[in-house]
Structures are given as structure tokens and as C-alpha cells.
Amino acid sequence: MNVTEFIQKSHSPNDLIEICLRGFGKSRERPKIAKNIKLLESMMKEKWQPPQIKLAELLSYPRNSIGNNLGLYLIGMNKDQSGKHSIPGWLRFKLRYEQGYGSVLATRVKQTHDICHMLTNFNTSQMGEIAVQGFYLGQRAHALSIMFIYDLLGSHLRGEKDREYIDAFMEGMNIGLNANEDVAFLKYELMLGKNLDEIRQELNIKAETEPKPWRNYLGKLEPSFEMAKDKV
């Protein structure tokens, strides 16, 4: 399959993964879209596993901390998705070092995916997820992200997705390009008490707050819950 053929049709996430693994054209060499992650290599040497902190403990962290915000975010995720989405990523996905670098990279991205939503202020709508893929591409964290932009561009050209999807992706990519390197691979489980805004500043992440369809990572919380939270 060449790029033109790819753009002319829609693809499911599983299709994108398969195409990414195969690569375009007849070459057996896969394009090096991602890079070697030093933080990941260090984790592999020590075979580090994150502490198994549950939702109730997250909510006990100070207000505006990474831990407390993650707990609130996960409660919102349980509103219209299955219960597993309210479980922290490090409990849902286990690092299996015996399976090699690629497996560890993919698992670590899954473990910190919710935290990347918080850091960037992207919600979990389709646009929000596309924005996070843009962030990953800007960080060169995951080769699959380039496939999402190809698919997104094709959908836009076919009239299936409007301009806002492109805007969401570009915002995410710009945040990823300007942020510190390897944001998705930091050991956030060891810094859950840190203030969310402070760590954004440390990582040079400039999250926009003006209302857009892909922004507000806490958007799924019930209004009454948000009002109660504000009074704490």
C-alpha cells in the first residue's frame, strides 16, 4: 500500500497498528519515526515497576496535585465507559521487560496516557484523543502517531472530519515539540503529590484553557461533583 492508497480509505485503530508494523511499500526496513528513550532504557536496566496505588489513595492527595487530579479524571472516565477506565494505568498495564524494548515502550505509554491528558488539558473525546496523538508525535514518543496523522489527513480530504480535528492535532503536536523531551516516560507515580500547574511549568507544557471541543480533561465530571470539589 502506498501513501495515496492509504489516504483514500478509512482505517480502524487495529488497521493502523498493522500498517505501522508492516510499513509502506516493499522495503523491509521500518521508518525510524520514534527514537531511543534514555529514561526507558534506564527503567529496563533496573526493571522498575510503578507502585500499585489505587483510586482511593489518589483522591487523598492534596487538591491540585497530580494524584488528586488523576483521581478526579478517572472518576469522570467511569461516567460513560466501562469500569476498567477508572483504574490507574499502572494497575491496568504491567511492564514485561522480558518482552523487549518495543513492548515496554508501548506499555509505558499506556500507563501514563491519562497523565498526558491532564498535562495537556485534552479531554477523551475523539478530538481530544487525536490531540494527544499529536502530542506524542511532537515528542517522537510513539511511531504509531504518524499513522494517525496520515489517517486524519485522509479523513479531512474525504470530507469525513472537519478542520477542528486538524486544529486539535496541530495543537497537541506544538505542545509536544515545545515541551521537555520524553514527558510520557517520567515516573509520575513517584511525584503524585506535586502541583499539576508547577509540573507543567517544569516540563515547559503550555496547556490552553480557552474552551475548545478537545480541551478540558475534567469535562466528563458531573457539574454537581465539580461544584462540590470547588468547595473543598
Short mmCIF file of C-alpha atoms in Angstrom, two decimals:
data_model
loop_
_atom_site.label_atom_id
_atom_site.label_comp_id
_atom_site.label_asym_id
_atom_site.label_seq_id
_atom_site.Cartn_x
_atom_site.Cartn_y
_atom_site.Cartn_z
CA MET A 1 0.00 0.00 0.00
CA ASN A 2 1.34 3.45 -0.88
CA VAL A 3 0.51 6.76 0.83
CA THR A 4 -2.10 7.74 -1.79
CA GLU A 5 -3.99 4.47 -1.32
CA PHE A 6 -3.78 4.89 2.44
CA ILE A 7 -5.32 8.36 2.40
CA GLN A 8 -8.18 7.31 0.12
CA LYS A 9 -9.82 4.98 2.65
CA SER A 10 -10.73 4.91 6.34
CA HIS A 11 -8.85 2.74 8.84
CA SER A 12 -9.72 1.30 12.22
CA PRO A 13 -7.13 1.60 15.05
CA ASN A 14 -6.24 -2.08 14.51
CA ASP A 15 -5.69 -1.38 10.80
CA LEU A 16 -3.34 1.48 11.69
CA ILE A 17 -1.31 -0.72 14.02
CA GLU A 18 -0.97 -3.44 11.39
CA ILE A 19 0.05 -0.96 8.68
CA CYS A 20 2.52 0.67 11.05
CA LEU A 21 4.13 -2.70 11.79
CA ARG A 22 4.32 -3.61 8.08
CA GLY A 23 5.45 -0.20 6.85
CA PHE A 24 4.64 1.39 3.48
CA GLY A 25 5.89 -0.09 0.25
CA LYS A 26 8.11 -3.12 -0.25
CA SER A 27 11.00 -2.11 1.95
CA ARG A 28 11.55 -4.36 4.93
CA GLU A 29 13.14 -1.55 6.89
CA ARG A 30 10.67 0.31 9.07
CA PRO A 31 10.92 4.11 9.13
CA LYS A 32 12.56 5.34 12.33
CA ILE A 33 9.83 7.72 13.41
CA ALA A 34 10.41 7.21 17.13
CA LYS A 35 13.77 7.42 18.92
CA ASN A 36 15.62 5.62 21.67
CA ILE A 37 14.29 6.83 25.03
CA LYS A 38 17.04 7.10 27.66
CA LEU A 39 14.53 7.12 30.52
CA LEU A 40 13.07 3.88 29.18
CA GLU A 41 16.48 2.29 28.80
CA SER A 42 17.25 3.20 32.42
CA MET A 43 13.97 1.66 33.58
CA MET A 44 14.79 -1.52 31.70
CA LYS A 45 18.20 -1.80 33.39
CA GLU A 46 16.67 -1.62 36.87
CA LYS A 47 13.46 -3.46 35.86
CA TRP A 48 11.45 -0.75 37.61
CA GLN A 49 7.78 -1.29 38.40
CA PRO A 50 5.49 1.59 39.50
CA PRO A 51 3.97 1.47 43.00
CA GLN A 52 0.48 -0.04 42.91
CA ILE A 53 -1.51 2.99 44.08
CA LYS A 54 -5.30 2.70 43.82
CA LEU A 55 -8.00 5.28 43.11
CA ALA A 56 -8.94 5.90 46.76
CA GLU A 57 -5.35 6.78 47.61
CA LEU A 58 -5.11 9.13 44.65
CA LEU A 59 -8.07 11.11 45.95
CA SER A 60 -6.31 11.55 49.30
CA TYR A 61 -3.55 13.64 47.73
CA PRO A 62 -3.74 17.47 48.11
CA ARG A 63 -6.05 19.39 45.85
CA ASN A 64 -4.43 20.47 42.57
CA SER A 65 -1.80 17.73 42.89
CA ILE A 66 -1.15 15.23 40.11
CA GLY A 67 -2.54 12.44 42.27
CA ASN A 68 -5.79 14.18 43.20
CA ASN A 69 -6.40 15.43 39.66
CA LEU A 70 -5.78 11.95 38.28
CA GLY A 71 -8.30 10.53 40.74
CA LEU A 72 -10.94 13.05 39.65
CA TYR A 73 -10.15 12.41 35.99
CA LEU A 74 -10.61 8.65 36.47
CA ILE A 75 -13.96 9.19 38.20
CA GLY A 76 -15.06 11.20 35.17
CA MET A 77 -13.87 8.40 32.87
CA ASN A 78 -16.23 5.99 34.64
CA LYS A 79 -19.22 8.12 33.66
CA ASP A 80 -19.70 6.73 30.15
CA GLN A 81 -17.07 4.00 29.78
CA SER A 82 -16.50 0.59 31.36
CA GLY A 83 -15.25 0.40 34.93
CA LYS A 84 -11.73 -0.55 33.88
CA HIS A 85 -11.21 3.03 32.67
CA SER A 86 -11.39 4.28 36.27
CA ILE A 87 -8.38 2.11 37.20
CA PRO A 88 -4.95 3.82 37.15
CA GLY A 89 -2.85 2.85 34.15
CA TRP A 90 -0.10 1.26 36.22
CA LEU A 91 -2.67 -1.21 37.62
CA ARG A 92 -4.19 -1.99 34.21
CA PHE A 93 -0.94 -2.50 32.31
CA LYS A 94 2.15 -4.34 33.59
CA LEU A 95 5.67 -3.73 32.33
CA ARG A 96 7.04 -7.01 30.98
CA TYR A 97 10.74 -6.45 30.46
CA GLU A 98 11.33 -9.93 29.10
CA GLN A 99 9.31 -8.94 26.00
CA GLY A 100 11.84 -6.31 24.96
CA TYR A 101 12.11 -2.57 24.35
CA GLY A 102 9.14 -2.19 21.99
CA SER A 103 6.75 -3.87 24.41
CA VAL A 104 7.99 -1.81 27.36
CA LEU A 105 7.68 1.44 25.36
CA ALA A 106 4.10 0.68 24.31
CA THR A 107 3.13 -0.34 27.85
CA ARG A 108 4.67 2.72 29.45
CA VAL A 109 2.77 4.99 27.04
CA LYS A 110 -0.44 3.25 28.16
CA GLN A 111 0.48 3.63 31.84
CA THR A 112 0.99 7.39 31.56
CA HIS A 113 -1.63 8.12 28.89
CA ASP A 114 -4.16 9.54 31.38
CA ILE A 115 -1.50 11.78 32.91
CA CYS A 116 -0.63 13.11 29.43
CA HIS A 117 -4.32 14.03 29.04
CA MET A 118 -4.06 16.02 32.29
CA LEU A 119 -0.77 17.71 31.44
CA THR A 120 -2.03 18.86 28.03
CA ASN A 121 -5.62 19.56 29.18
CA PHE A 122 -7.01 17.37 26.38
CA ASN A 123 -10.28 15.53 27.03
CA THR A 124 -11.15 11.99 25.95
CA SER A 125 -13.42 12.90 23.04
CA GLN A 126 -12.30 11.78 19.60
CA MET A 127 -10.77 15.21 19.06
CA GLY A 128 -9.05 15.07 22.44
CA GLU A 129 -7.51 11.68 21.69
CA ILE A 130 -6.31 12.98 18.32
CA ALA A 131 -4.73 15.95 20.11
CA VAL A 132 -2.86 13.56 22.43
CA GLN A 133 -1.59 11.65 19.38
CA GLY A 134 -0.30 14.99 18.08
CA PHE A 135 1.49 15.47 21.41
CA TYR A 136 3.10 12.04 21.09
CA LEU A 137 4.22 12.84 17.54
CA GLY A 138 5.76 16.12 18.68
CA GLN A 139 7.62 14.18 21.36
CA ARG A 140 8.60 11.40 18.92
CA ALA A 141 7.35 9.06 21.62
CA HIS A 142 5.38 6.58 19.55
CA ALA A 143 5.77 5.64 15.87
CA LEU A 144 2.05 4.90 15.58
CA SER A 145 1.25 8.62 15.89
CA ILE A 146 2.45 9.30 12.35
CA MET A 147 -0.15 6.83 11.10
CA PHE A 148 -2.90 8.74 12.90
CA ILE A 149 -1.99 11.99 11.16
CA TYR A 150 -1.98 10.25 7.76
CA ASP A 151 -5.41 8.80 8.54
CA LEU A 152 -6.67 12.12 9.90
CA LEU A 153 -5.48 13.98 6.79
CA GLY A 154 -7.19 11.43 4.56
CA SER A 155 -10.43 11.73 6.53
CA HIS A 156 -10.30 15.52 6.22
CA LEU A 157 -9.68 15.39 2.47
CA ARG A 158 -12.59 12.96 2.07
CA GLY A 159 -14.85 15.34 3.98
CA GLU A 160 -15.32 12.95 6.91
CA LYS A 161 -13.67 15.20 9.52
CA ASP A 162 -13.78 18.98 9.72
CA ARG A 163 -10.97 21.45 10.25
CA GLU A 164 -11.20 21.28 14.06
CA TYR A 165 -9.71 17.77 14.04
CA ILE A 166 -6.65 19.15 12.26
CA ASP A 167 -6.50 22.06 14.73
CA ALA A 168 -6.63 19.64 17.68
CA PHE A 169 -3.81 17.52 16.26
CA MET A 170 -1.66 20.55 15.50
CA GLU A 171 -2.17 21.98 18.99
CA GLY A 172 -1.06 18.69 20.51
CA MET A 173 1.96 18.47 18.23
CA ASN A 174 3.04 22.04 19.04
CA ILE A 175 2.79 21.32 22.78
CA GLY A 176 4.85 18.16 22.29
CA LEU A 177 7.52 19.94 20.24
CA ASN A 178 7.93 22.74 22.79
CA ALA A 179 7.84 20.55 25.92
CA ASN A 180 10.83 18.86 27.51
CA GLU A 181 11.81 15.53 25.98
CA ASP A 182 10.32 12.18 26.97
CA VAL A 183 7.41 13.55 29.00
CA ALA A 184 5.43 10.32 28.59
CA PHE A 185 8.14 8.25 30.30
CA LEU A 186 8.70 10.14 33.55
CA LYS A 187 7.97 8.32 36.82
CA TYR A 188 4.86 10.29 37.73
CA GLU A 189 3.90 7.59 40.25
CA LEU A 190 6.72 8.98 42.43
CA MET A 191 5.56 12.60 42.15
CA LEU A 192 1.80 12.34 42.74
CA GLY A 193 1.93 14.99 45.47
CA LYS A 194 3.38 17.64 43.15
CA ASN A 195 1.20 20.51 41.98
CA LEU A 196 -0.10 19.95 38.44
CA ASP A 197 0.49 23.53 37.28
CA GLU A 198 4.01 23.51 38.71
CA ILE A 199 4.99 20.34 36.90
CA ARG A 200 3.54 21.71 33.66
CA GLN A 201 5.83 24.69 34.11
CA GLU A 202 8.83 22.44 34.86
CA LEU A 203 8.15 20.39 31.73
CA ASN A 204 7.50 23.51 29.62
CA ILE A 205 3.97 22.38 28.79
CA LYS A 206 1.70 25.28 27.92
CA ALA A 207 -1.82 23.85 28.19
CA GLU A 208 -4.54 26.05 26.73
CA THR A 209 -7.69 26.68 28.76
CA GLU A 210 -9.89 28.61 26.32
CA PRO A 211 -12.94 26.38 25.58
CA LYS A 212 -12.46 24.10 22.57
CA PRO A 213 -14.11 20.74 21.78
CA TRP A 214 -10.85 18.87 22.54
CA ARG A 215 -9.92 20.69 25.79
CA ASN A 216 -10.78 20.28 29.49
CA TYR A 217 -9.57 16.91 30.77
CA LEU A 218 -12.12 17.05 33.62
CA GLY A 219 -15.03 17.71 31.26
CA LYS A 220 -16.72 14.37 31.99
CA LEU A 221 -17.28 15.12 35.67
CA GLU A 222 -20.86 15.81 36.69
CA PRO A 223 -21.43 19.57 37.27
CA SER A 224 -22.56 18.89 40.83
CA PHE A 225 -19.33 17.00 41.55
CA GLU A 226 -17.26 19.85 40.18
CA MET A 227 -19.15 22.33 42.37
CA ALA A 228 -18.54 20.16 45.45
CA LYS A 229 -14.84 19.89 44.52
CA ASP A 230 -14.57 23.68 44.36
CA LYS A 231 -15.80 23.97 47.94
CA VAL A 232 -13.17 21.60 49.37
#
